[in-house]
CSV table of C-alpha atoms in Angstrom, one decimal:
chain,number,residue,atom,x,y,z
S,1,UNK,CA,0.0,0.0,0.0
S,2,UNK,CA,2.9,2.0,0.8
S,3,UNK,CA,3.3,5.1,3.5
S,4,UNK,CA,1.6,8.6,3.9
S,5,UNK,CA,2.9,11.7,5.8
S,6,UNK,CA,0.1,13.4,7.1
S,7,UNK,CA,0.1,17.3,9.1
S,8,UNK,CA,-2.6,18.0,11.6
S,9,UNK,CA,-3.1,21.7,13.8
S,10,UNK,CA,-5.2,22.3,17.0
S,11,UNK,CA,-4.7,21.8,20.4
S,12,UNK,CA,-4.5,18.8,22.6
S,13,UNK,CA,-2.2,16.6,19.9
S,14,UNK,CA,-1.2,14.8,22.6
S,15,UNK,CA,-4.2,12.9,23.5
S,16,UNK,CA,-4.9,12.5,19.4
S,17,UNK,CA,-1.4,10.4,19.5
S,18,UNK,CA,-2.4,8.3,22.0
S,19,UNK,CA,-6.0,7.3,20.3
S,20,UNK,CA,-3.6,6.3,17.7
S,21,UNK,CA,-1.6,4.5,19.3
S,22,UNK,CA,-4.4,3.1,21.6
S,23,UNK,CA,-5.3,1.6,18.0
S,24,UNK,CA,-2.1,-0.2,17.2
S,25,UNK,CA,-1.3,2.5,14.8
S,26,UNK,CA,2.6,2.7,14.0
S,27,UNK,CA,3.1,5.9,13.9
S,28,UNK,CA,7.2,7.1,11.8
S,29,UNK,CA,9.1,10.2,12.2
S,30,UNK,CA,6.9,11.7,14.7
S,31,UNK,CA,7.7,15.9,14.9
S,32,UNK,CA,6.0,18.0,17.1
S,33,UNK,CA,5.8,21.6,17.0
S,34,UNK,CA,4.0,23.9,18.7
S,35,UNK,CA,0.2,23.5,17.6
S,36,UNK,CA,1.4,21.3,14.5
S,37,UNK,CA,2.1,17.6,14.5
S,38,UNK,CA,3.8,15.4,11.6
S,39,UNK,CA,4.2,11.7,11.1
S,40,UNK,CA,3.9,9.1,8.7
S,41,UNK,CA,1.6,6.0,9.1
S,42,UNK,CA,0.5,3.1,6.3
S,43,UNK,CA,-1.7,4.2,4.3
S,44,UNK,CA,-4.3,1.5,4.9
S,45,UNK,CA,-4.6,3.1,8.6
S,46,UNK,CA,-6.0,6.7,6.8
S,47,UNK,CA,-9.6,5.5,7.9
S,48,UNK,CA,-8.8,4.7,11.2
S,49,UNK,CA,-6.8,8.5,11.7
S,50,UNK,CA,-9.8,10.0,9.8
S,51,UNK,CA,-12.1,9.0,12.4
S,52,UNK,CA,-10.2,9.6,15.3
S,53,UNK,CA,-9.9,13.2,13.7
S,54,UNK,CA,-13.5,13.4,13.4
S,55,UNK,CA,-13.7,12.6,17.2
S,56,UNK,CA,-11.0,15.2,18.2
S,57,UNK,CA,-12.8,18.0,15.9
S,58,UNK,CA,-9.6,18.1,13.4
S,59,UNK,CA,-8.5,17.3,10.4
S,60,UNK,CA,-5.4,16.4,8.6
S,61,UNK,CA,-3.7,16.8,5.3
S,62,UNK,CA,-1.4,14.6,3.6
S,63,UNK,CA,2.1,16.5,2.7
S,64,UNK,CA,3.3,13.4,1.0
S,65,UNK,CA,2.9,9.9,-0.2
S,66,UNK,CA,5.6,7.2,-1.1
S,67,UNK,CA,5.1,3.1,-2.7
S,68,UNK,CA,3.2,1.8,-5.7
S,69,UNK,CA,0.6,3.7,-5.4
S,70,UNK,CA,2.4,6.6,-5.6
S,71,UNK,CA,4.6,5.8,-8.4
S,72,UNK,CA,1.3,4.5,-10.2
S,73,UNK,CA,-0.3,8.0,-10.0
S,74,UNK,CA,2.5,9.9,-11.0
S,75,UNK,CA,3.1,7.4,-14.3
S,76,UNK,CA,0.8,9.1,-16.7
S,77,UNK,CA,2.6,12.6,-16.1
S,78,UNK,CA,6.3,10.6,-16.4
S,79,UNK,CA,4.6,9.0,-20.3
S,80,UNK,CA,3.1,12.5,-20.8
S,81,UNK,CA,6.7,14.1,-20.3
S,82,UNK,CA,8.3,11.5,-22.6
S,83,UNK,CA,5.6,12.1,-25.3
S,84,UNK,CA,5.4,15.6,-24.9
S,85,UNK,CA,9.5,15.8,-25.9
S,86,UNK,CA,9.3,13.3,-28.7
S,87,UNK,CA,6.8,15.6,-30.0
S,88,UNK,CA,8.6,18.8,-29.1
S,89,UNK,CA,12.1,17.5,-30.7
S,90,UNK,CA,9.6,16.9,-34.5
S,91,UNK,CA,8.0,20.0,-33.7
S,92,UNK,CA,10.9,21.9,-33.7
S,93,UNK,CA,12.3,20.2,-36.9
S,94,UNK,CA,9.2,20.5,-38.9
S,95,UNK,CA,8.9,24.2,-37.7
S,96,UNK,CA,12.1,25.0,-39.7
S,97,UNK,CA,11.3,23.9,-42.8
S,98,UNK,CA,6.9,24.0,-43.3
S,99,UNK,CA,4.6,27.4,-43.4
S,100,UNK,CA,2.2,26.0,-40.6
S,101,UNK,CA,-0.1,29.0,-41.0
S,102,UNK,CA,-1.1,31.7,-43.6
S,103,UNK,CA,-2.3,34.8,-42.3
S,104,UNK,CA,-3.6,37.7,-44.7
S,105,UNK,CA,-4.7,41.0,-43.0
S,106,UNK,CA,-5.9,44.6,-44.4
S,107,UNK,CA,-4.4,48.1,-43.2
S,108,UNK,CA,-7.4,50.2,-43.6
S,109,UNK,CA,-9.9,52.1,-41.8
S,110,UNK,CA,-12.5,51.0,-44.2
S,111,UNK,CA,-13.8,47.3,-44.5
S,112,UNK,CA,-12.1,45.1,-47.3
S,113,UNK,CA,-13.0,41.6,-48.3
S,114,UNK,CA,-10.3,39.4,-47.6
S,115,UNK,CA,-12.0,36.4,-49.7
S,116,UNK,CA,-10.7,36.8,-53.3
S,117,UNK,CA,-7.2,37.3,-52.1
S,118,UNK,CA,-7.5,34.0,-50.0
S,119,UNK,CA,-8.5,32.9,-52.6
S,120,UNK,CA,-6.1,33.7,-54.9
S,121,UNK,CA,-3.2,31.9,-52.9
S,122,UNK,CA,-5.1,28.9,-52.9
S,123,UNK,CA,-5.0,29.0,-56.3
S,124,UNK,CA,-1.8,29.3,-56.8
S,125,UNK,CA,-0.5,26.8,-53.8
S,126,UNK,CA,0.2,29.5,-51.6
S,127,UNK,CA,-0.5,28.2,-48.5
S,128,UNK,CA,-0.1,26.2,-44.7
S,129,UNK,CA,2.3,22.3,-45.5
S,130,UNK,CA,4.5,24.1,-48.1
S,131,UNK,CA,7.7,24.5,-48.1
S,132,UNK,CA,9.7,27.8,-47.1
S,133,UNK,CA,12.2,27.3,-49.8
S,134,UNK,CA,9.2,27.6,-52.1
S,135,UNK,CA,8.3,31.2,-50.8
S,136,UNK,CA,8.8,33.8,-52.7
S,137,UNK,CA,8.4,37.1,-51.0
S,138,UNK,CA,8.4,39.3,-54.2
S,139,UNK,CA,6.8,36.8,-56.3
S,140,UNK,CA,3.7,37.1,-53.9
S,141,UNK,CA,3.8,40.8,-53.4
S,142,UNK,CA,4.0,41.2,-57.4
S,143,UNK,CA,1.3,38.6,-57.9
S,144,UNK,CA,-1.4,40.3,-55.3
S,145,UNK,CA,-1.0,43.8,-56.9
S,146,UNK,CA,-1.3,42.9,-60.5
S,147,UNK,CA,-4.3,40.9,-59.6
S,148,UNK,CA,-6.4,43.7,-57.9
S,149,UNK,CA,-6.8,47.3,-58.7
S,150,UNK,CA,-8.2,48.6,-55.4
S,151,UNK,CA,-5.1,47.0,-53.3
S,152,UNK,CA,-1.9,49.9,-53.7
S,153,UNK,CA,0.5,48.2,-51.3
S,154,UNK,CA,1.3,44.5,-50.0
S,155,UNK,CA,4.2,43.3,-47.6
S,156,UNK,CA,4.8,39.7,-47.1
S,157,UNK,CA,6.9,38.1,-44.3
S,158,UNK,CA,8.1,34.7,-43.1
S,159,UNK,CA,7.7,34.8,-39.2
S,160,UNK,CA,8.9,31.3,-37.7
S,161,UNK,CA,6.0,29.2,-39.3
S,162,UNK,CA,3.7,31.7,-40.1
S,163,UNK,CA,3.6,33.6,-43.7
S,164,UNK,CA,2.3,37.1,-43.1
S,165,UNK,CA,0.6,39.0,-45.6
S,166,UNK,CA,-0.3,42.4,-45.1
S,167,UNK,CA,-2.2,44.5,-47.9
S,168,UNK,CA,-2.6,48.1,-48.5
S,169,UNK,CA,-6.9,48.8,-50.1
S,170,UNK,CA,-6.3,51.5,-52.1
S,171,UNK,CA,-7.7,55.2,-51.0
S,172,UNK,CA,-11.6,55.4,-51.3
S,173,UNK,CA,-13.0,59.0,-51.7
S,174,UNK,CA,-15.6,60.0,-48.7
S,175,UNK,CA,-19.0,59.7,-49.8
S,176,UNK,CA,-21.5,63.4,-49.3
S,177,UNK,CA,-23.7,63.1,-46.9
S,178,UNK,CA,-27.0,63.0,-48.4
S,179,UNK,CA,-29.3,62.4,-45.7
S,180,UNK,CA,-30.2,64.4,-41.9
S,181,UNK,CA,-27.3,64.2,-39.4
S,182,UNK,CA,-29.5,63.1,-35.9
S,183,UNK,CA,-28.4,62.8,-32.6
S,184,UNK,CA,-27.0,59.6,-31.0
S,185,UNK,CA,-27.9,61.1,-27.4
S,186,UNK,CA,-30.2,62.4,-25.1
S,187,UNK,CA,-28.8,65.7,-24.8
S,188,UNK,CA,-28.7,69.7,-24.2
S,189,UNK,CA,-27.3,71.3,-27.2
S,190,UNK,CA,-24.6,73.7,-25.6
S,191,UNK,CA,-23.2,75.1,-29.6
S,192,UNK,CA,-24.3,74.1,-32.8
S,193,UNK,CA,-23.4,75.2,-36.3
S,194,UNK,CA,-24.2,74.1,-39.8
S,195,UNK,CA,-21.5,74.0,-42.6
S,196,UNK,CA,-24.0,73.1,-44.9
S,197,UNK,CA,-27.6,72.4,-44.6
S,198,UNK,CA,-29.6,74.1,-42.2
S,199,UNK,CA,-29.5,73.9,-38.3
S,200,UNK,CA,-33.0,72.2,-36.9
S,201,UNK,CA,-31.5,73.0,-33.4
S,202,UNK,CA,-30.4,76.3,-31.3
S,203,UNK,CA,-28.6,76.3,-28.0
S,204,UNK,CA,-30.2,75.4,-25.2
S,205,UNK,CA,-32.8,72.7,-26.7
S,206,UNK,CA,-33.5,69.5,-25.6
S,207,UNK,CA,-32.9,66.8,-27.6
S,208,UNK,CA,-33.5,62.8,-27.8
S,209,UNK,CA,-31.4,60.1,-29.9
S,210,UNK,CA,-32.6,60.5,-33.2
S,211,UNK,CA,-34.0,63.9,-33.2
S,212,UNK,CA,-32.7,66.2,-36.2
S,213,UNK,CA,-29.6,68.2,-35.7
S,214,UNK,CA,-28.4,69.2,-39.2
S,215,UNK,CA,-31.2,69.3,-42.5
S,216,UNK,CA,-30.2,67.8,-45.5
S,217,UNK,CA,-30.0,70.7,-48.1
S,218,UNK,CA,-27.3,69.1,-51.0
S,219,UNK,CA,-25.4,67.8,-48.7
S,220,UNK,CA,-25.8,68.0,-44.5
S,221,UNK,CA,-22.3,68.8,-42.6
S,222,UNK,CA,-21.3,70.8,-39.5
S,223,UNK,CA,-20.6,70.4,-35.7
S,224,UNK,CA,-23.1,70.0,-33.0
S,225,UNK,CA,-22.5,69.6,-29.3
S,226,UNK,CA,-24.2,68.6,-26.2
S,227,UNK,CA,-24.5,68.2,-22.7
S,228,UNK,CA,-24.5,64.6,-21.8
S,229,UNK,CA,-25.2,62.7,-18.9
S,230,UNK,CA,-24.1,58.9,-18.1
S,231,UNK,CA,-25.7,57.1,-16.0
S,232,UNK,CA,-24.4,54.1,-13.8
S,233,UNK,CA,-26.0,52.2,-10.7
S,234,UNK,CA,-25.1,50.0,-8.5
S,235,UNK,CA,-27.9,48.2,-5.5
S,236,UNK,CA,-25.7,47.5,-2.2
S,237,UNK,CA,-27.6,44.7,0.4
S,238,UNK,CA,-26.0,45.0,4.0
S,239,UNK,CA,-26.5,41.4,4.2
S,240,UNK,CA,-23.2,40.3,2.9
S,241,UNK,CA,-22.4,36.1,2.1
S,242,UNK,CA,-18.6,35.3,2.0
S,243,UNK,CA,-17.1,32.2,1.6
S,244,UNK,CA,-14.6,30.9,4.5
S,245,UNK,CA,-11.8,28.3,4.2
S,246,UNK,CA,-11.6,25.4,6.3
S,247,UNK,CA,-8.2,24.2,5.3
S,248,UNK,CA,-8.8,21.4,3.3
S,249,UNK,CA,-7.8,21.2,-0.1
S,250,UNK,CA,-7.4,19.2,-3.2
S,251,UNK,CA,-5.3,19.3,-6.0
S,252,UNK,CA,-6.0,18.6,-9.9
S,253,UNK,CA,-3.3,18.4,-12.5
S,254,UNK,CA,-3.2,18.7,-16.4
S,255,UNK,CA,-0.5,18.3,-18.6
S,256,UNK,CA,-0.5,20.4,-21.9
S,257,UNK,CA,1.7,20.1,-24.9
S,258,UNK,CA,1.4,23.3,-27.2
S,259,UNK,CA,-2.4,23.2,-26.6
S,260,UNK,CA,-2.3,20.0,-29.0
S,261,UNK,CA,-3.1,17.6,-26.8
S,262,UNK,CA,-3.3,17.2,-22.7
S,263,UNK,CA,-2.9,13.8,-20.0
S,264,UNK,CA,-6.0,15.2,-17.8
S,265,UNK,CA,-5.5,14.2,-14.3
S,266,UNK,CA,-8.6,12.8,-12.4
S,267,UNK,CA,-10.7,15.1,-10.5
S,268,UNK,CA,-12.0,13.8,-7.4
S,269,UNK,CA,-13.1,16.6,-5.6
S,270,UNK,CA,-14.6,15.5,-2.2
S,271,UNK,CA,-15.8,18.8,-1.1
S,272,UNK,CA,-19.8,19.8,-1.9
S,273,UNK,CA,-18.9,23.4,-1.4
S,274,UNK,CA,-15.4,24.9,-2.6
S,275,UNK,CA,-13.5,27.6,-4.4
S,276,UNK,CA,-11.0,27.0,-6.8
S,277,UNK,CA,-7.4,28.6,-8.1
S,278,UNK,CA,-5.9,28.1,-11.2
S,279,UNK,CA,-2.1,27.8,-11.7
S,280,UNK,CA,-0.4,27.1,-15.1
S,281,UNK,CA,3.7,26.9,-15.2
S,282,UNK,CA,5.7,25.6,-17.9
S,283,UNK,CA,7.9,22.2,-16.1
S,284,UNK,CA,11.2,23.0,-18.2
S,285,UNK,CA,12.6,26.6,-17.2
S,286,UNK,CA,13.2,28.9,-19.8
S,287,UNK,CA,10.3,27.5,-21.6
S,288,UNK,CA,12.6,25.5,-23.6
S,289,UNK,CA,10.2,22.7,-23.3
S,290,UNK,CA,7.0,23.5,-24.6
S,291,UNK,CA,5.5,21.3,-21.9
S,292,UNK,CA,3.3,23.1,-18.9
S,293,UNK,CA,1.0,22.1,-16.2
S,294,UNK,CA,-2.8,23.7,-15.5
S,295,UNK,CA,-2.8,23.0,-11.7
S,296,UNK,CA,-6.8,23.5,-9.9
S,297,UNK,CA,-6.5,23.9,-6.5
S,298,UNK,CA,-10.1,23.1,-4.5
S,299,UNK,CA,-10.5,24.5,-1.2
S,300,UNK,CA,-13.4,23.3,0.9
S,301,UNK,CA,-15.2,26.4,2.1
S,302,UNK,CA,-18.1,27.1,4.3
S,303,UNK,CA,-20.9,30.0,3.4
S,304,UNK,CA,-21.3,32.5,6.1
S,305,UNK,CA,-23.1,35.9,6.6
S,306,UNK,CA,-22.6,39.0,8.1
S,307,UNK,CA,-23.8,42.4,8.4
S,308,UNK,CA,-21.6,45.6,7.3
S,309,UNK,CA,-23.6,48.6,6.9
S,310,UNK,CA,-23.7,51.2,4.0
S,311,UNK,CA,-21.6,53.6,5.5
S,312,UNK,CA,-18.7,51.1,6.6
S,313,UNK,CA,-17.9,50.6,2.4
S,314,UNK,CA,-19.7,53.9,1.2
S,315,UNK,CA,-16.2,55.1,-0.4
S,316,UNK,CA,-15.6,52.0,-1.9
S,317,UNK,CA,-18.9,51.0,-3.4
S,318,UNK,CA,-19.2,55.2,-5.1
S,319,UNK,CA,-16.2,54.9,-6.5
S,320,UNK,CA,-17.3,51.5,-8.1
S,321,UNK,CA,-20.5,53.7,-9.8
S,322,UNK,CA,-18.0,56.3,-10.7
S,323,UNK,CA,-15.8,53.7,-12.9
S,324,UNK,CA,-19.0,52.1,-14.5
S,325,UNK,CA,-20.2,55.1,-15.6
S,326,UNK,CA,-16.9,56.0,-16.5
S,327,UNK,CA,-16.5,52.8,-18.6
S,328,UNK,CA,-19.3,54.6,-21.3
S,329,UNK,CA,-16.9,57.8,-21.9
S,330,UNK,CA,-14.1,57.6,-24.9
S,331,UNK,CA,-12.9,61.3,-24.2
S,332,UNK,CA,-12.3,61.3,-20.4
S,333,UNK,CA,-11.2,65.1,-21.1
S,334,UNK,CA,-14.8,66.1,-21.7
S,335,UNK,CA,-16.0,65.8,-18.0
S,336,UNK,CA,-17.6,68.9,-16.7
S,337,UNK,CA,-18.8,67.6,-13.6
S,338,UNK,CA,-19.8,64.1,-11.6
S,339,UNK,CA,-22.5,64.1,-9.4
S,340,UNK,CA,-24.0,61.3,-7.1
S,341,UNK,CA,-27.7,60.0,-5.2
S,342,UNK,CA,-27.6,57.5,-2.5
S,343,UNK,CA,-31.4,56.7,-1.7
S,344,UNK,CA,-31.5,53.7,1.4
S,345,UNK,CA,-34.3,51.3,2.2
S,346,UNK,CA,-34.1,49.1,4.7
S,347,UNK,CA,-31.0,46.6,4.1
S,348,UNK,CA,-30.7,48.0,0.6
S,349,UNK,CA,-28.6,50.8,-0.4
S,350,UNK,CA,-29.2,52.1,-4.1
S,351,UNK,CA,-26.1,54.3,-5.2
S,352,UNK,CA,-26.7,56.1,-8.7
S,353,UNK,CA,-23.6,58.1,-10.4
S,354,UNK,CA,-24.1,61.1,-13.0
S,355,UNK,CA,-21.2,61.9,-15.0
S,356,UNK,CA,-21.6,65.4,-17.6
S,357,UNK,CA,-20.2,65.4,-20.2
S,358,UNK,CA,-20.0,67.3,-23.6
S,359,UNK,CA,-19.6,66.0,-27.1
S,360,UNK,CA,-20.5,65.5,-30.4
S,361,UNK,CA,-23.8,64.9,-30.7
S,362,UNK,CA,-23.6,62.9,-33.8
């Protein structure tokens, strides 16, 4: 079965020892240390010091293990680590001499279908399984501009495995405006003037999203500005659940290779109610082994309440408001002025923020 080092804290250790021993228990490399014992017992005695725990109102954890069992568990990761480099070592060869992945992109403001030029190199062969000494960077620039008028520019670049291809739409002139400009807010106009077409708004007017700012006259152009208010809530309950560990824990492991494939480790989880943390790290250092680990970590917690009144988190829970609304302005330099209402009922706290600000309407 093999042997187990186990760890248990609390008071009166003492008297645990001696139910164990009371139970023919052999107990190895006893250490004792102010509230913390250590020792090491057969495995097949866990039961036995698991109810005897249960009796004392402690609990243990097991720092280690040692024998077949042990070995057994660990096997898959040992395989995994042995496949995992085999792969690695072809990886890296292949990766030297393939194109793994093609990768066209557009450098424009304006949409541009990608399709025909996709197309286009899979016409012609250009893409992922061939081989880099069959690229030819000016061949594909040269190709992709005398194939489409309304591309001015290409680049193309071998990166590792990847073939990069970057094109250039050619300029496309702006369009007139030939309908109303509207508003996109609720707003108070604050200046407004027409560059052509005629104004529909003056200062001071009230206006909702999709009102008229700017009439369409041969053509509708200008600049139109608002006050603007956004608007962010947040309900606060005095009431507040938190979750409590109770020192157990349980640990699951993964291996991952490249994100290809994983050796996923069995997950047991005794615990009905738990949190968990997640923990990735690479087992070579330097991460010349492309090899890492996706660790969950369970810990058994318990649900609790307490009470914490408004004011006690008042600070904190406005300036959470203040960075929602926040999160709906682009031009933070536009704030003219952030107000707040805090309105309580009973256990619940309702916290509104109002952040002015003035823009473009449109």
């Amino acid at each position: 079965m093999g042997n187990v080092r186990v760890k248990i804290n609390g008071l009166n250790l003492q008297r645990l020892i001696s139910r164990l021993v009371d139970k023919n228990i052999l107990l190895n490399d006893v250490e004792i240390k102010n509230k913390t014992v250590k020792f090491s017992i057969n495995e097949s005695d866990l039961d036995a010091l698991d109810n005897i725990c249960k009796i004392e109102h402690k609990y243990y954890v097991v720092i280690s293990r040692s024998g077949l069992k042990n070995f057994l568990s660990k096997l898959p990761y040992f395989l995994g680590a042995l496949v995992a480099i085999i792969i690695s070592t072809t990886y890296l060869f292949s990766f030297n001499k393939f194109v793994y992945n093609v990768n066209v992109s557009a450098e424009s403001e304006l949409p541009y279908n990608l399709t025909k030029v996709n197309q286009l190199l899979i016409e012609r062969e250009i893409q992922s399984g061939m081989l880099k000494s069959e690229v030819s960077i000016k061949e594909i620039e040269k190709l992709i501009l005398l194939t489409f008028e309304d591309i001015s520019g290409c680049s193309v670049e071998l990166d590792g495995g990847n073939l990069n291809i970057k094109v250039f739409p050619a300029t496309v002139k702006e369009e007139i405006n030939r309908s109303d400009i509207k508003s996109k807010y609720n707003a108070v106009i604050t200046s407004a003037e027409a560059f052509s077409g005629t104004l529909a708004v003056k200062v001071g007017d009230i206006v909702q999203i999709g009102d008229v700012l700017i009439k369409n006259e041969n053509g509708a152009s200008g600049k139109v500005e608002g006050k603007v208010y956004f608007v962010a809530t947040q309900i606060y309950n005095e009431n507040q659940q938190y979750a409590e560990k109770t020192g157990k824990s349980y640990k699951v492991r993964n291996l991952n290779f490249l994100n290809l494939f994983s050796v996923k480790g069995k997950n047991r989880c005794p615990f009905s109610n738990f949190i968990v943390e997640k923990c990735d790290f690479y087992v070579a250092p330097n991460y010349l082994l492309p090899l890492s680990v996706e660790e969950d970590v369970y810990y058994e917690v318990e649900m609790k309440s307490k009470t914490v009144p408004f004011e006690e988190v008042e600070t904190e829970v406005l300036s959470a408001v203040y960075n929602e609304a926040l999160k709906q302005i682009d031009d933070k330099d536009k704030i003219t002025n952030v107000s707040y209402s805090v309105v309580k009922e009973g256990q619940y706290t309702r916290a509104d923020c109002f952040i002015e600000v003035i823009i473009s309407l449109f």
